[in-house]
CSV table of C-alpha atoms in Angstrom, one decimal:
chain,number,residue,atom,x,y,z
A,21,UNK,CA,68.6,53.2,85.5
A,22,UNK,CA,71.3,51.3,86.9
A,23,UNK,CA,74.3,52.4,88.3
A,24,UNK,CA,77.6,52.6,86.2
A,25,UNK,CA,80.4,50.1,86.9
A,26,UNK,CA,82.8,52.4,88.6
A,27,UNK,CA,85.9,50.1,87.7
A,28,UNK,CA,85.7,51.2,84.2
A,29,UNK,CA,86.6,54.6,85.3
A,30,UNK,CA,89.4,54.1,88.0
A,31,UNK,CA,92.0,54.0,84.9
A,32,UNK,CA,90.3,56.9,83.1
A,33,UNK,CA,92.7,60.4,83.3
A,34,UNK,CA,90.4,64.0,84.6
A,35,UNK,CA,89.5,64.6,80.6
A,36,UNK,CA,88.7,61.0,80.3
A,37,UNK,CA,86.5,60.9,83.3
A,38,UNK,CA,84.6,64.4,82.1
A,39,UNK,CA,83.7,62.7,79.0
A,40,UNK,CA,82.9,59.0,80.9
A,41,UNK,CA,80.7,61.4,83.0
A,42,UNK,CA,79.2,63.8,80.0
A,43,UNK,CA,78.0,60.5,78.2
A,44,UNK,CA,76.8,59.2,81.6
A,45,UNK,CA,74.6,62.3,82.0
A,46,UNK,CA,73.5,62.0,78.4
A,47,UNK,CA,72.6,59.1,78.9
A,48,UNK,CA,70.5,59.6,81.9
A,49,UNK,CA,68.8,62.5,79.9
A,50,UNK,CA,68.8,64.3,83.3
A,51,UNK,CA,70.8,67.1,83.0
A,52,UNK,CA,72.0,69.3,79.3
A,53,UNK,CA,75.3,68.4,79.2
A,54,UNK,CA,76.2,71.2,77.1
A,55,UNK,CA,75.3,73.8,79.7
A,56,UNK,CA,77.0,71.6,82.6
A,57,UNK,CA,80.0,71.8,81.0
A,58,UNK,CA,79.9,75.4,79.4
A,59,UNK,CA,80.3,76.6,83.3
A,60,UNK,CA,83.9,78.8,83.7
A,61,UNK,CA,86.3,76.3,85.3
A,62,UNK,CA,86.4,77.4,89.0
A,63,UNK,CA,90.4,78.1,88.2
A,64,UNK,CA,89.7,80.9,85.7
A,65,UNK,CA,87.8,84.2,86.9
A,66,UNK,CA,85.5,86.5,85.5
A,67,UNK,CA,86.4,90.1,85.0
A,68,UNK,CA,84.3,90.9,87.8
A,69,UNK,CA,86.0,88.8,90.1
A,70,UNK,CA,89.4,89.8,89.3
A,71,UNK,CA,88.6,93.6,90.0
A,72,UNK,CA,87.4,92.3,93.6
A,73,UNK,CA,90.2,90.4,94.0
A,74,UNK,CA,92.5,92.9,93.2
A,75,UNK,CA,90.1,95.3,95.0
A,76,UNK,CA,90.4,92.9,98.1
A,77,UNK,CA,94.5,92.9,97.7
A,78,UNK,CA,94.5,96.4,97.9
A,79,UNK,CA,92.8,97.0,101.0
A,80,UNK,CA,94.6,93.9,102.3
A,81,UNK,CA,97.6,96.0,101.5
A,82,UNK,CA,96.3,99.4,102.9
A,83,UNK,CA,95.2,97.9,106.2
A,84,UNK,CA,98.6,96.3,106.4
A,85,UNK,CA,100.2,99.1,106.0
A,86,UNK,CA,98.4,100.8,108.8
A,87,UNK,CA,98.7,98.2,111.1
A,88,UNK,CA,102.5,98.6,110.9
A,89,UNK,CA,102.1,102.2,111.1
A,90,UNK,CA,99.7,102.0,114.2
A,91,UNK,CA,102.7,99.3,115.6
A,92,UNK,CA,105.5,101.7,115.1
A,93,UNK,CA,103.6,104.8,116.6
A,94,UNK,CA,103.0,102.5,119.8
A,95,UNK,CA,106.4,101.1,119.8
A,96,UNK,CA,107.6,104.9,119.7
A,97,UNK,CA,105.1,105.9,122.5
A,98,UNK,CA,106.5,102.8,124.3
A,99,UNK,CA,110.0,103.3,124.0
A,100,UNK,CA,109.9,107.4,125.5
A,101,UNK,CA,107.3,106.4,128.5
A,102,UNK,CA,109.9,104.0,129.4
A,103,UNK,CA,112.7,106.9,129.3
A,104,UNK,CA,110.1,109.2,130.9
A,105,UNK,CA,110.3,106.5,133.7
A,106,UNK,CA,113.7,105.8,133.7
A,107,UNK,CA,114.3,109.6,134.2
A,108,UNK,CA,111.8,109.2,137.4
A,109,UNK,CA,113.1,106.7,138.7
A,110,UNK,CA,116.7,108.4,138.5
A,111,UNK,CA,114.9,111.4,140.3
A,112,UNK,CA,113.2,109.5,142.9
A,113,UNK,CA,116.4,107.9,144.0
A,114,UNK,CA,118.0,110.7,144.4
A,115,UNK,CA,115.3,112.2,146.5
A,116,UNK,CA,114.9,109.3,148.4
A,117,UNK,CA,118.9,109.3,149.1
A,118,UNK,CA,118.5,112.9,150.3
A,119,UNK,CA,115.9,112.4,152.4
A,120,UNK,CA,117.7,109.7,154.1
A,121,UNK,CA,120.7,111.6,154.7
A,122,UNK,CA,118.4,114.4,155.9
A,123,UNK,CA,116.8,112.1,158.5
A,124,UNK,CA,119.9,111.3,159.7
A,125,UNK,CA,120.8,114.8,160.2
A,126,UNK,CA,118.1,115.1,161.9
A,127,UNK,CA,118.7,112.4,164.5
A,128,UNK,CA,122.1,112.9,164.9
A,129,UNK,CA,121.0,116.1,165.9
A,130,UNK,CA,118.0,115.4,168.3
A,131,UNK,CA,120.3,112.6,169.8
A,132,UNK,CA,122.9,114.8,170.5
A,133,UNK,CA,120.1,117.8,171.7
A,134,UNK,CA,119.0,114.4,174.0
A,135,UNK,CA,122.7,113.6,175.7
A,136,UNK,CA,123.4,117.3,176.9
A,137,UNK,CA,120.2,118.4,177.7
A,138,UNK,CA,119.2,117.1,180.8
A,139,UNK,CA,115.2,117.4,180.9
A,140,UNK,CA,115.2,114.3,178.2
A,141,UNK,CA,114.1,111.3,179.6
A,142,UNK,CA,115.3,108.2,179.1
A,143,UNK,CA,112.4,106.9,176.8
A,144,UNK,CA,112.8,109.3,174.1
A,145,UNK,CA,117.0,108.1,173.8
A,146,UNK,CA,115.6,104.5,173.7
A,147,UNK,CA,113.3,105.6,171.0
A,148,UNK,CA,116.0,107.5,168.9
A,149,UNK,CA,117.7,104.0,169.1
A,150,UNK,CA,115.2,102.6,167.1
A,151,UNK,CA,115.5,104.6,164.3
């Protein structure tokens, strides 16, 4: 069999070109045409596949839904560690500031203990300079 002249199909429209094609194939004898082109169109679903589509949607939906669920809930959880923090951090500060003034009651203190006591030596007022 020879191959068909394609030209006289590049002017044909899609139901044109199905039946160029059918007669093509009838001709050929290779294929029944009848059950070729009995097949469901790939743009129209079975029964079946609807319910799995809309099966599939569903638990498209569902998991969406949970995802944003599971988002918020770590959002939430986010949001008060970070005021749990903030709190600390407040507190630490605080702490830290009173500890500082407290070390420098203390050396005010054993800097003054240092000038009027005479058995201090020299080194230890050096040191207390330091700090």
């Amino acid at each position: 069999m020879s191959l068909p002249n394609l030209e006289e199909f590049s002017t044909s429209s899609g139901d044109e070109l199905r039946i160029d094609v059918k007669s093509l194939h009838q001709r050929a004898g290779r294929y029944d045409t009848e059950e070729l082109w009995r097949k469901t169109p790939e743009y129209e679903l079975t029964e079946d596949d609807k319910q799995r589509a809309e099966q599939r949607k569903e638990n498209n939906k569902l998991a969406a839904k949970k995802s944003r669920l599971k988002k918020k809930s770590q959002l939430n959880s986010l949001e008060r560690r970070a005021e749990e923090l903030k709190s600390q951090r407040v507190h630490l500060l605080r702490e830290r500031q009173r500890l500082n003034q407290e070390r420098e009651k203390l050396k005010q203190l054993l800097l003054h203990h240092a000038t009027t006591c005479p058995g201090v030596s020299d080194c230890l007022k050096r040191k207390l300079d330091i700090y």
